[in-house]
Amino acid sequence: MSRRVNNFSAGPSTLPQQVLEEVQAEFVEYQGSGMSLIEMSHRGNHFDEVHREAIVMTRKIFSVPDSFKVLFLQGGATFQFSMVPMNLLRAGERAGYVNSGSWATGAMTDARFYGDIYTAWEGKDCGYTRMPQDDELEIQSGTRYLHITSNETIGGVQFTHWPDVDVPLVCDMSSDYMSRAIPWEKFDLVYGGLQKNLGPSGMALVFVRESILENCNTDIGRYMRYAVHAEKNSMFNTPPVFPIYMLGKILKWMNEKGGLDVIERETQEKANLLYSVIDSSDGYYSCPVESMCRSTMNVVFRLPNDNLEAEFLKQSDASDLLNLKGHRSVGGCRASIYNAMPRTGVTALAEFMVAFRENNPG
Ligand SMILES: *Cc1c(COP(=O)(O)O)cnc(C)c1O
């Protein structure tokens, strides 16, 4: 038996053990073919079936309307920071960006190479501790889209209500995919890397409104064009075979659990467990994020001082509660509790936090 710890890593992150074992069992020989899936042609029957299944499951479990195309693209979410403006922004158009933290800043940095980008809301002024209200968003005329980051993985800040604006939204949902429903009517495009909630790294799951494809820029290389991938059903070149296969398996696992409704409830319950430990600790643990915008996926918290924080990380490590160190840019602690993190793992962390406080008074 392999040893499995409670892995709170922000990404790549913990995956369902059941899926890992299934993959292991069929890895060396895939379904009587005499070879593994990653050794065979991506145009053959076996992969064709895997690819088809992954798309069918994605459409089902995300409740994707027919008006959207599902794309599997390489380069993770980061490549989408460029691909979105390259395709969507035409001469004379601009795009607004909500700067909600590290990832939004990254998206803006890349977008500036391809068009007229402006900040529709600046979160830096409040230390990235909340998301904007609708009436704080400054949308300029000629805006093609407003880009938001639904969950800031590093800051632990999440949109708990979707902005209500007159322009289409584009959203980076890397770290809260499949944790809540997507109001499709608001979006022209939704993207995210797999490695937080949905699979291994290296691939982006992209949803693009079909009607915008014909208006996308065509003066860019073929791999950069959404329309090319849509026409070829994500088989324009050799696709990321293994991530697509894993995605299909993980979505099936989510479906067996009961789908989005069950996962959404579980997500809320897991997050509440940790936030209630923080809030009932008389300030021993503190979360810098405003309570309305606290992330259900990445719970960030601090201890009374650096020494206690270091001790906390040391002892949690020794208790098989791993990767609780906050991102190097912000410090502190962070527990990433994505879909594959079982409730038992979160309970173990909550109990550890209570006991640590008792044994190490501030
Ligand atoms: C992890 C992450 C990214 C970057 O994903 P890559 O696959 O490494 O490119 C982008 N945005 C958010 C919100 C993330 O959490």
mmCIF file of C-alpha atoms and ligand atoms in Angstrom:
data_model
loop_
_atom_site.group_PDB
_atom_site.id
_atom_site.type_symbol
_atom_site.label_atom_id
_atom_site.label_comp_id
_atom_site.label_asym_id
_atom_site.label_seq_id
_atom_site.Cartn_x
_atom_site.Cartn_y
_atom_site.Cartn_z
ATOM 1 C CA MET A 1 0.000 0.000 0.000
ATOM 2 C CA SER A 2 1.245 3.473 -0.864
ATOM 3 C CA ARG A 3 1.352 6.039 1.913
ATOM 4 C CA ARG A 4 -1.038 8.956 1.311
ATOM 5 C CA VAL A 5 -0.718 12.150 3.355
ATOM 6 C CA ASN A 6 -3.206 15.019 3.579
ATOM 7 C CA ASN A 7 -1.794 17.214 0.836
ATOM 8 C CA PHE A 8 -2.926 20.854 0.998
ATOM 9 C CA SER A 9 -0.785 21.921 -1.955
ATOM 10 C CA ALA A 10 -2.117 24.844 -4.022
ATOM 11 C CA GLY A 11 -1.338 23.160 -7.327
ATOM 12 C CA PRO A 12 -0.493 20.684 -8.605
ATOM 13 C CA SER A 13 -2.682 19.346 -5.877
ATOM 14 C CA THR A 14 -4.206 16.245 -4.396
ATOM 15 C CA LEU A 15 -6.205 13.983 -6.718
ATOM 16 C CA PRO A 16 -8.729 11.258 -5.875
ATOM 17 C CA GLN A 17 -6.923 8.100 -4.743
ATOM 18 C CA GLN A 18 -9.519 5.950 -6.461
ATOM 19 C CA VAL A 19 -8.674 7.556 -9.801
ATOM 20 C CA LEU A 20 -4.926 7.218 -9.285
ATOM 21 C CA GLU A 21 -5.351 3.511 -8.599
ATOM 22 C CA GLU A 22 -7.572 3.036 -11.628
ATOM 23 C CA VAL A 23 -4.990 4.751 -13.812
ATOM 24 C CA GLN A 24 -2.208 2.659 -12.336
ATOM 25 C CA ALA A 25 -4.101 -0.555 -13.042
ATOM 26 C CA GLU A 26 -4.463 0.232 -16.743
ATOM 27 C CA PHE A 27 -1.279 2.192 -17.293
ATOM 28 C CA VAL A 28 1.121 -0.365 -18.746
ATOM 29 C CA GLU A 29 -1.455 -2.026 -20.955
ATOM 30 C CA TYR A 30 -4.477 -0.004 -21.953
ATOM 31 C CA GLN A 31 -7.598 -2.134 -22.438
ATOM 32 C CA GLY A 32 -6.012 -5.159 -24.075
ATOM 33 C CA SER A 33 -4.118 -3.106 -26.651
ATOM 34 C CA GLY A 34 -0.632 -4.347 -25.706
ATOM 35 C CA MET A 35 0.567 -0.791 -25.065
ATOM 36 C CA SER A 36 -0.099 2.186 -22.814
ATOM 37 C CA LEU A 37 -2.415 5.014 -23.771
ATOM 38 C CA ILE A 38 0.495 7.464 -23.964
ATOM 39 C CA GLU A 39 2.289 5.296 -26.524
ATOM 40 C CA MET A 40 -0.456 5.000 -29.108
ATOM 41 C CA SER A 41 -1.696 7.246 -31.897
ATOM 42 C CA HIS A 42 -3.930 10.060 -30.791
ATOM 43 C CA ARG A 43 -5.942 9.413 -33.970
ATOM 44 C CA GLY A 44 -6.643 5.777 -33.075
ATOM 45 C CA ASN A 45 -9.822 4.255 -31.673
ATOM 46 C CA HIS A 46 -8.694 4.046 -28.050
ATOM 47 C CA PHE A 47 -7.750 7.677 -27.655
ATOM 48 C CA ASP A 48 -10.672 8.762 -29.791
ATOM 49 C CA GLU A 49 -12.975 7.193 -27.213
ATOM 50 C CA VAL A 50 -11.057 8.770 -24.283
ATOM 51 C CA HIS A 51 -11.224 12.196 -25.925
ATOM 52 C CA ARG A 52 -14.917 11.891 -26.761
ATOM 53 C CA GLU A 53 -15.729 10.734 -23.207
ATOM 54 C CA ALA A 54 -13.824 13.620 -21.645
ATOM 55 C CA ILE A 55 -15.821 16.112 -23.710
ATOM 56 C CA VAL A 56 -19.139 14.402 -22.981
ATOM 57 C CA MET A 57 -18.381 14.358 -19.233
ATOM 58 C CA THR A 58 -17.255 17.986 -19.270
ATOM 59 C CA ARG A 59 -20.454 19.087 -20.982
ATOM 60 C CA LYS A 60 -22.583 17.054 -18.595
ATOM 61 C CA ILE A 61 -20.991 17.906 -15.276
ATOM 62 C CA PHE A 62 -20.398 21.604 -16.015
ATOM 63 C CA SER A 63 -23.871 21.905 -17.624
ATOM 64 C CA VAL A 64 -22.322 23.521 -20.684
ATOM 65 C CA PRO A 65 -24.934 25.017 -23.049
ATOM 66 C CA ASP A 66 -24.771 24.182 -26.775
ATOM 67 C CA SER A 67 -23.711 27.751 -27.478
ATOM 68 C CA PHE A 68 -20.255 27.041 -25.989
ATOM 69 C CA LYS A 69 -17.359 25.034 -27.383
ATOM 70 C CA VAL A 70 -15.198 22.950 -25.058
ATOM 71 C CA LEU A 71 -11.474 23.190 -25.832
ATOM 72 C CA PHE A 72 -8.485 21.317 -24.424
ATOM 73 C CA LEU A 73 -5.400 23.501 -24.873
ATOM 74 C CA GLN A 74 -1.779 23.288 -23.837
ATOM 75 C CA GLY A 75 0.185 25.925 -21.962
ATOM 76 C CA GLY A 76 -1.970 25.939 -18.841
ATOM 77 C CA ALA A 77 -3.897 28.984 -17.727
ATOM 78 C CA THR A 78 -0.878 31.212 -18.311
ATOM 79 C CA PHE A 79 -1.008 30.796 -22.071
ATOM 80 C CA GLN A 80 -4.620 31.980 -21.930
ATOM 81 C CA PHE A 81 -3.405 35.287 -20.458
ATOM 82 C CA SER A 82 -2.063 35.977 -23.985
ATOM 83 C CA MET A 83 -4.432 33.933 -26.109
ATOM 84 C CA VAL A 84 -7.541 35.746 -24.842
ATOM 85 C CA PRO A 85 -6.528 39.289 -25.866
ATOM 86 C CA MET A 86 -4.763 38.035 -29.030
ATOM 87 C CA ASN A 87 -8.038 36.578 -30.255
ATOM 88 C CA LEU A 88 -10.686 38.837 -28.789
ATOM 89 C CA LEU A 89 -9.259 42.344 -29.020
ATOM 90 C CA ARG A 90 -9.541 43.979 -32.413
ATOM 91 C CA ALA A 91 -8.386 47.432 -33.472
ATOM 92 C CA GLY A 92 -10.078 50.164 -31.468
ATOM 93 C CA GLU A 93 -11.324 47.812 -28.773
ATOM 94 C CA ARG A 94 -10.161 47.716 -25.201
ATOM 95 C CA ALA A 95 -10.521 45.362 -22.283
ATOM 96 C CA GLY A 96 -11.061 46.053 -18.591
ATOM 97 C CA TYR A 97 -9.331 43.953 -15.954
ATOM 98 C CA VAL A 98 -10.210 43.557 -12.305
ATOM 99 C CA ASN A 99 -6.906 43.526 -10.478
ATOM 100 C CA SER A 100 -7.743 41.230 -7.592
ATOM 101 C CA GLY A 101 -4.267 39.860 -6.859
ATOM 102 C CA SER A 102 -1.277 37.959 -8.216
ATOM 103 C CA TRP A 103 -3.031 36.033 -10.948
ATOM 104 C CA ALA A 104 -5.070 38.964 -12.226
ATOM 105 C CA THR A 105 -1.859 41.001 -12.310
ATOM 106 C CA GLY A 106 -0.267 38.253 -14.394
ATOM 107 C CA ALA A 107 -3.165 38.251 -16.827
ATOM 108 C CA MET A 108 -2.901 42.030 -17.214
ATOM 109 C CA THR A 109 0.844 41.974 -17.723
ATOM 110 C CA ASP A 110 0.488 39.654 -20.706
ATOM 111 C CA ALA A 111 -2.649 41.272 -22.131
ATOM 112 C CA ARG A 112 -0.874 44.635 -22.445
ATOM 113 C CA PHE A 113 1.227 43.185 -25.274
ATOM 114 C CA TYR A 114 -1.869 42.678 -27.394
ATOM 115 C CA GLY A 115 -4.196 45.576 -26.854
ATOM 116 C CA ASP A 116 -5.534 48.513 -24.930
ATOM 117 C CA ILE A 117 -5.884 47.227 -21.376
ATOM 118 C CA TYR A 118 -7.161 49.216 -18.415
ATOM 119 C CA THR A 119 -7.770 48.548 -14.741
ATOM 120 C CA ALA A 120 -11.505 48.447 -14.065
ATOM 121 C CA TRP A 121 -10.892 48.019 -10.345
ATOM 122 C CA GLU A 122 -7.669 48.148 -8.362
ATOM 123 C CA GLY A 123 -7.469 45.781 -5.398
ATOM 124 C CA LYS A 124 -3.942 46.736 -4.442
ATOM 125 C CA ASP A 125 -5.171 49.718 -2.433
ATOM 126 C CA CYS A 126 -6.898 47.437 0.066
ATOM 127 C CA GLY A 127 -4.090 44.859 0.038
ATOM 128 C CA TYR A 128 -6.099 42.468 -2.144
ATOM 129 C CA THR A 129 -8.361 41.561 0.761
ATOM 130 C CA ARG A 130 -11.652 41.723 -1.097
ATOM 131 C CA MET A 131 -13.355 41.697 -4.488
ATOM 132 C CA PRO A 132 -15.139 44.771 -5.929
ATOM 133 C CA GLN A 133 -18.824 45.610 -5.609
ATOM 134 C CA ASP A 134 -20.601 46.152 -8.932
ATOM 135 C CA ASP A 135 -20.776 49.918 -8.451
ATOM 136 C CA GLU A 136 -17.005 50.122 -7.979
ATOM 137 C CA LEU A 137 -16.289 48.740 -11.459
ATOM 138 C CA GLU A 138 -15.276 51.408 -13.944
ATOM 139 C CA ILE A 139 -16.167 50.177 -17.402
ATOM 140 C CA GLN A 140 -14.955 52.395 -20.237
ATOM 141 C CA SER A 141 -16.647 52.792 -23.600
ATOM 142 C CA GLY A 142 -15.449 50.462 -26.359
ATOM 143 C CA THR A 143 -14.835 47.667 -23.862
ATOM 144 C CA ARG A 144 -14.821 44.265 -25.541
ATOM 145 C CA TYR A 145 -14.743 42.287 -22.291
ATOM 146 C CA LEU A 146 -14.177 42.551 -18.564
ATOM 147 C CA HIS A 147 -11.635 40.052 -17.267
ATOM 148 C CA ILE A 148 -12.039 38.666 -13.763
ATOM 149 C CA THR A 149 -10.268 36.015 -11.713
ATOM 150 C CA SER A 150 -13.005 34.155 -9.872
ATOM 151 C CA ASN A 151 -10.662 32.918 -7.153
ATOM 152 C CA GLU A 152 -7.247 34.340 -6.325
ATOM 153 C CA THR A 153 -5.312 31.221 -5.407
ATOM 154 C CA ILE A 154 -2.529 33.058 -3.573
ATOM 155 C CA GLY A 155 -4.554 35.729 -1.773
ATOM 156 C CA GLY A 156 -7.483 33.436 -0.907
ATOM 157 C CA VAL A 157 -10.001 35.985 -2.238
ATOM 158 C CA GLN A 158 -13.035 34.857 -4.211
ATOM 159 C CA PHE A 159 -15.941 36.438 -6.045
ATOM 160 C CA THR A 160 -18.969 35.283 -4.079
ATOM 161 C CA HIS A 161 -21.329 37.101 -6.427
ATOM 162 C CA TRP A 162 -20.679 37.393 -10.151
ATOM 163 C CA PRO A 163 -20.360 40.983 -11.427
ATOM 164 C CA ASP A 164 -23.444 42.374 -13.079
ATOM 165 C CA VAL A 165 -22.157 44.476 -15.989
ATOM 166 C CA ASP A 166 -23.200 45.368 -19.535
ATOM 167 C CA VAL A 167 -20.135 43.855 -21.216
ATOM 168 C CA PRO A 168 -19.237 40.165 -21.640
ATOM 169 C CA LEU A 169 -17.117 38.637 -18.904
ATOM 170 C CA VAL A 170 -13.970 36.580 -19.432
ATOM 171 C CA CYS A 171 -12.944 34.593 -16.397
ATOM 172 C CA ASP A 172 -9.917 32.726 -15.100
ATOM 173 C CA MET A 173 -11.495 29.924 -13.047
ATOM 174 C CA SER A 174 -8.331 27.887 -12.572
ATOM 175 C CA SER A 175 -8.724 27.430 -8.868
ATOM 176 C CA ASP A 176 -12.461 27.125 -8.408
ATOM 177 C CA TYR A 177 -13.582 25.100 -11.398
ATOM 178 C CA MET A 178 -16.313 22.623 -10.480
ATOM 179 C CA SER A 179 -16.850 24.053 -7.025
ATOM 180 C CA ARG A 180 -19.967 26.017 -8.020
ATOM 181 C CA ALA A 181 -22.250 26.609 -10.992
ATOM 182 C CA ILE A 182 -21.188 28.868 -13.873
ATOM 183 C CA PRO A 183 -23.778 31.463 -15.030
ATOM 184 C CA TRP A 184 -22.960 30.939 -18.710
ATOM 185 C CA GLU A 185 -25.035 33.849 -20.001
ATOM 186 C CA LYS A 186 -22.561 36.312 -18.477
ATOM 187 C CA PHE A 187 -19.484 34.904 -20.210
ATOM 188 C CA ASP A 188 -17.880 34.952 -23.628
ATOM 189 C CA LEU A 189 -15.010 32.828 -22.430
ATOM 190 C CA VAL A 190 -14.003 30.868 -19.342
ATOM 191 C CA TYR A 191 -10.614 29.245 -18.865
ATOM 192 C CA GLY A 192 -8.551 27.486 -16.248
ATOM 193 C CA GLY A 193 -5.688 25.068 -15.755
ATOM 194 C CA LEU A 194 -6.553 21.534 -14.675
ATOM 195 C CA GLN A 195 -4.132 21.147 -11.803
ATOM 196 C CA LYS A 196 -6.240 22.614 -8.995
ATOM 197 C CA ASN A 197 -9.563 20.823 -9.200
ATOM 198 C CA LEU A 198 -9.509 18.688 -12.305
ATOM 199 C CA GLY A 199 -6.284 16.828 -13.045
ATOM 200 C CA PRO A 200 -2.581 17.105 -13.775
ATOM 201 C CA SER A 201 -0.864 20.302 -14.928
ATOM 202 C CA GLY A 202 -0.066 21.427 -18.453
ATOM 203 C CA MET A 203 -3.549 21.804 -19.872
ATOM 204 C CA ALA A 204 -6.249 24.437 -19.886
ATOM 205 C CA LEU A 205 -9.927 23.665 -20.091
ATOM 206 C CA VAL A 206 -11.440 26.490 -22.122
ATOM 207 C CA PHE A 207 -15.088 27.274 -22.787
ATOM 208 C CA VAL A 208 -15.654 29.705 -25.619
ATOM 209 C CA ARG A 209 -18.939 31.119 -26.883
ATOM 210 C CA GLU A 210 -19.271 29.806 -30.414
ATOM 211 C CA SER A 211 -20.747 32.989 -31.828
ATOM 212 C CA ILE A 212 -17.594 35.018 -31.074
ATOM 213 C CA LEU A 213 -15.277 32.718 -33.036
ATOM 214 C CA GLU A 214 -15.894 34.261 -36.422
ATOM 215 C CA ASN A 215 -14.951 37.702 -35.085
ATOM 216 C CA CYS A 216 -11.649 36.630 -33.559
ATOM 217 C CA ASN A 217 -8.355 37.839 -35.015
ATOM 218 C CA THR A 218 -6.895 35.679 -37.764
ATOM 219 C CA ASP A 219 -3.489 37.330 -38.146
ATOM 220 C CA ILE A 220 -1.898 35.076 -35.530
ATOM 221 C CA GLY A 221 -0.300 31.622 -35.786
ATOM 222 C CA ARG A 222 -2.694 28.695 -36.012
ATOM 223 C CA TYR A 223 -2.143 27.255 -32.560
ATOM 224 C CA MET A 224 -3.047 30.639 -31.083
ATOM 225 C CA ARG A 225 -6.506 30.747 -32.692
ATOM 226 C CA TYR A 226 -9.562 29.502 -30.804
ATOM 227 C CA ALA A 227 -11.388 29.028 -34.106
ATOM 228 C CA VAL A 228 -8.791 26.521 -35.325
ATOM 229 C CA HIS A 229 -9.086 24.405 -32.171
ATOM 230 C CA ALA A 230 -12.867 24.616 -32.232
ATOM 231 C CA GLU A 231 -13.026 23.466 -35.847
ATOM 232 C CA LYS A 232 -10.655 20.552 -35.140
ATOM 233 C CA ASN A 233 -12.355 19.626 -31.855
ATOM 234 C CA SER A 234 -9.058 20.190 -29.955
ATOM 235 C CA MET A 235 -7.249 17.763 -32.261
ATOM 236 C CA PHE A 236 -5.439 20.335 -34.386
ATOM 237 C CA ASN A 237 -2.087 18.964 -33.228
ATOM 238 C CA THR A 238 -1.142 16.149 -30.845
ATOM 239 C CA PRO A 239 -3.280 16.918 -27.809
ATOM 240 C CA PRO A 240 -2.150 16.530 -24.170
ATOM 241 C CA VAL A 241 -3.197 12.897 -24.142
ATOM 242 C CA PHE A 242 -2.555 12.061 -20.507
ATOM 243 C CA PRO A 243 -4.227 15.143 -18.918
ATOM 244 C CA ILE A 244 -7.295 14.620 -21.126
ATOM 245 C CA TYR A 245 -7.497 11.001 -19.997
ATOM 246 C CA MET A 246 -7.140 12.011 -16.328
ATOM 247 C CA LEU A 247 -9.720 14.774 -16.707
ATOM 248 C CA GLY A 248 -12.268 12.274 -18.019
ATOM 249 C CA LYS A 249 -11.642 9.949 -15.083
ATOM 250 C CA ILE A 250 -11.826 12.703 -12.481
ATOM 251 C CA LEU A 251 -15.061 14.096 -13.912
ATOM 252 C CA LYS A 252 -16.530 10.599 -13.820
ATOM 253 C CA TRP A 253 -15.497 10.357 -10.176
ATOM 254 C CA MET A 254 -17.207 13.692 -9.486
ATOM 255 C CA ASN A 255 -20.300 12.519 -11.291
ATOM 256 C CA GLU A 256 -20.437 9.366 -9.146
ATOM 257 C CA LYS A 257 -20.148 11.525 -6.021
ATOM 258 C CA GLY A 258 -23.355 13.253 -7.084
ATOM 259 C CA GLY A 259 -22.147 16.029 -9.355
ATOM 260 C CA LEU A 260 -21.987 19.751 -8.809
ATOM 261 C CA ASP A 261 -24.739 20.098 -6.181
ATOM 262 C CA VAL A 262 -23.062 17.643 -3.837
ATOM 263 C CA ILE A 263 -19.594 19.059 -4.481
ATOM 264 C CA GLU A 264 -20.775 22.621 -3.923
ATOM 265 C CA ARG A 265 -22.312 21.727 -0.571
ATOM 266 C CA GLU A 266 -19.215 19.799 0.466
ATOM 267 C CA THR A 267 -16.978 22.697 -0.586
ATOM 268 C CA GLN A 268 -18.908 25.096 1.619
ATOM 269 C CA GLU A 269 -18.852 22.706 4.559
ATOM 270 C CA LYS A 270 -15.128 22.053 4.295
ATOM 271 C CA ALA A 271 -14.348 25.782 4.101
ATOM 272 C CA ASN A 272 -16.678 26.564 7.020
ATOM 273 C CA LEU A 273 -14.863 24.035 9.177
ATOM 274 C CA LEU A 274 -11.569 25.900 8.826
ATOM 275 C CA TYR A 275 -12.975 29.431 8.964
ATOM 276 C CA SER A 276 -14.875 28.613 12.142
ATOM 277 C CA VAL A 277 -11.648 27.413 13.789
ATOM 278 C CA ILE A 278 -10.026 30.695 12.729
ATOM 279 C CA ASP A 279 -12.943 32.861 13.871
ATOM 280 C CA SER A 280 -13.302 31.152 17.247
ATOM 281 C CA SER A 281 -9.608 31.369 18.108
ATOM 282 C CA ASP A 282 -9.751 34.783 19.843
ATOM 283 C CA GLY A 283 -7.473 36.203 17.161
ATOM 284 C CA TYR A 284 -4.818 33.500 17.501
ATOM 285 C CA TYR A 285 -5.469 32.563 13.903
ATOM 286 C CA SER A 286 -6.410 35.440 11.614
ATOM 287 C CA CYS A 287 -7.584 35.602 8.029
ATOM 288 C CA PRO A 288 -6.737 38.870 6.249
ATOM 289 C CA VAL A 289 -9.578 38.495 3.735
ATOM 290 C CA GLU A 290 -12.935 40.243 4.286
ATOM 291 C CA SER A 291 -15.446 37.649 5.363
ATOM 292 C CA MET A 292 -17.748 38.157 2.340
ATOM 293 C CA CYS A 293 -14.902 37.311 -0.072
ATOM 294 C CA ARG A 294 -13.128 34.467 1.672
ATOM 295 C CA SER A 295 -12.148 31.694 -0.673
ATOM 296 C CA THR A 296 -13.754 28.284 -0.312
ATOM 297 C CA MET A 297 -10.737 26.765 -2.058
ATOM 298 C CA ASN A 298 -7.650 28.444 -0.562
ATOM 299 C CA VAL A 299 -7.963 29.270 3.122
ATOM 300 C CA VAL A 300 -5.210 31.712 4.098
ATOM 301 C CA PHE A 301 -4.390 32.440 7.730
ATOM 302 C CA ARG A 302 -1.706 33.812 9.996
ATOM 303 C CA LEU A 303 -0.509 32.961 13.472
ATOM 304 C CA PRO A 304 0.441 35.525 16.158
ATOM 305 C CA ASN A 305 4.102 35.671 15.076
ATOM 306 C CA ASP A 306 6.710 34.210 12.725
ATOM 307 C CA ASN A 307 8.094 31.801 15.301
ATOM 308 C CA LEU A 308 4.720 30.247 15.946
ATOM 309 C CA GLU A 309 4.079 30.084 12.212
ATOM 310 C CA ALA A 310 7.329 28.205 11.670
ATOM 311 C CA GLU A 311 6.515 25.858 14.543
ATOM 312 C CA PHE A 312 3.003 25.327 13.163
ATOM 313 C CA LEU A 313 4.387 24.327 9.772
ATOM 314 C CA LYS A 314 6.959 22.031 11.345
ATOM 315 C CA GLN A 315 4.458 20.208 13.516
ATOM 316 C CA SER A 316 1.765 19.985 10.846
ATOM 317 C CA ASP A 317 4.320 18.456 8.494
ATOM 318 C CA ALA A 318 5.183 15.860 11.107
ATOM 319 C CA SER A 319 1.456 15.077 11.434
ATOM 320 C CA ASP A 320 1.131 14.306 7.712
ATOM 321 C CA LEU A 321 -0.664 17.610 7.034
ATOM 322 C CA LEU A 322 1.528 18.813 4.182
ATOM 323 C CA ASN A 323 2.095 21.957 2.110
ATOM 324 C CA LEU A 324 0.432 24.452 4.436
ATOM 325 C CA LYS A 325 3.021 27.156 3.857
ATOM 326 C CA GLY A 326 1.583 30.268 2.203
ATOM 327 C CA HIS A 327 2.871 31.419 -1.177
ATOM 328 C CA ARG A 328 6.393 32.858 -0.942
ATOM 329 C CA SER A 329 5.130 36.265 -2.061
ATOM 330 C CA VAL A 330 2.733 36.693 0.884
ATOM 331 C CA GLY A 331 3.950 34.335 3.625
ATOM 332 C CA GLY A 332 1.643 32.997 6.313
ATOM 333 C CA CYS A 333 -0.239 29.729 5.937
ATOM 334 C CA ARG A 334 -2.603 28.474 3.282
ATOM 335 C CA ALA A 335 -4.717 25.350 3.144
ATOM 336 C CA SER A 336 -5.873 24.498 -0.360
ATOM 337 C CA ILE A 337 -8.954 22.336 -0.064
ATOM 338 C CA TYR A 338 -9.934 21.506 -3.609
ATOM 339 C CA ASN A 339 -12.540 18.941 -4.614
ATOM 340 C CA ALA A 340 -10.310 15.909 -4.159
ATOM 341 C CA MET A 341 -9.386 16.870 -0.582
ATOM 342 C CA PRO A 342 -11.602 14.609 1.520
ATOM 343 C CA ARG A 343 -13.553 16.029 4.419
ATOM 344 C CA THR A 344 -11.505 13.780 6.731
ATOM 345 C CA GLY A 345 -8.380 15.690 5.687
ATOM 346 C CA VAL A 346 -10.001 19.027 6.510
ATOM 347 C CA THR A 347 -11.288 17.702 9.849
ATOM 348 C CA ALA A 348 -7.790 16.484 10.692
ATOM 349 C CA LEU A 349 -6.405 19.954 9.965
ATOM 350 C CA ALA A 350 -9.145 21.686 11.986
ATOM 351 C CA GLU A 351 -8.431 19.434 14.985
ATOM 352 C CA PHE A 352 -4.710 20.008 14.608
ATOM 353 C CA MET A 353 -5.233 23.786 14.608
ATOM 354 C CA VAL A 354 -7.302 23.666 17.784
ATOM 355 C CA ALA A 355 -4.762 21.455 19.561
ATOM 356 C CA PHE A 356 -1.810 23.546 18.367
ATOM 357 C CA ARG A 357 -3.322 26.693 19.795
ATOM 358 C CA GLU A 358 -3.885 25.008 23.168
ATOM 359 C CA ASN A 359 -0.326 23.696 23.300
ATOM 360 C CA ASN A 360 1.389 26.831 21.972
ATOM 361 C CA PRO A 361 -0.254 29.898 23.516
ATOM 362 C CA GLY A 362 0.652 33.186 21.838
HETATM 363 C C1 LIG B 1 -2.534 28.199 -11.043
HETATM 364 C C2 LIG B 1 -3.192 29.368 -11.628
HETATM 365 C C3 LIG B 1 -2.804 29.904 -12.871
HETATM 366 C C4 LIG B 1 -1.608 29.376 -13.655
HETATM 367 O O1 LIG B 1 -1.827 28.115 -14.155
HETATM 368 P P1 LIG B 1 -0.689 27.422 -15.069
HETATM 369 O O2 LIG B 1 -1.339 26.152 -15.462
HETATM 370 O O3 LIG B 1 0.510 27.239 -14.196
HETATM 371 O O4 LIG B 1 -0.415 28.311 -16.206
HETATM 372 C C5 LIG B 1 -3.510 30.969 -13.370
HETATM 373 N N1 LIG B 1 -4.550 31.500 -12.697
HETATM 374 C C6 LIG B 1 -4.951 31.023 -11.500
HETATM 375 C C7 LIG B 1 -6.106 31.650 -10.807
HETATM 376 C C8 LIG B 1 -4.281 29.941 -10.930
HETATM 377 O O5 LIG B 1 -4.686 29.459 -9.746
#
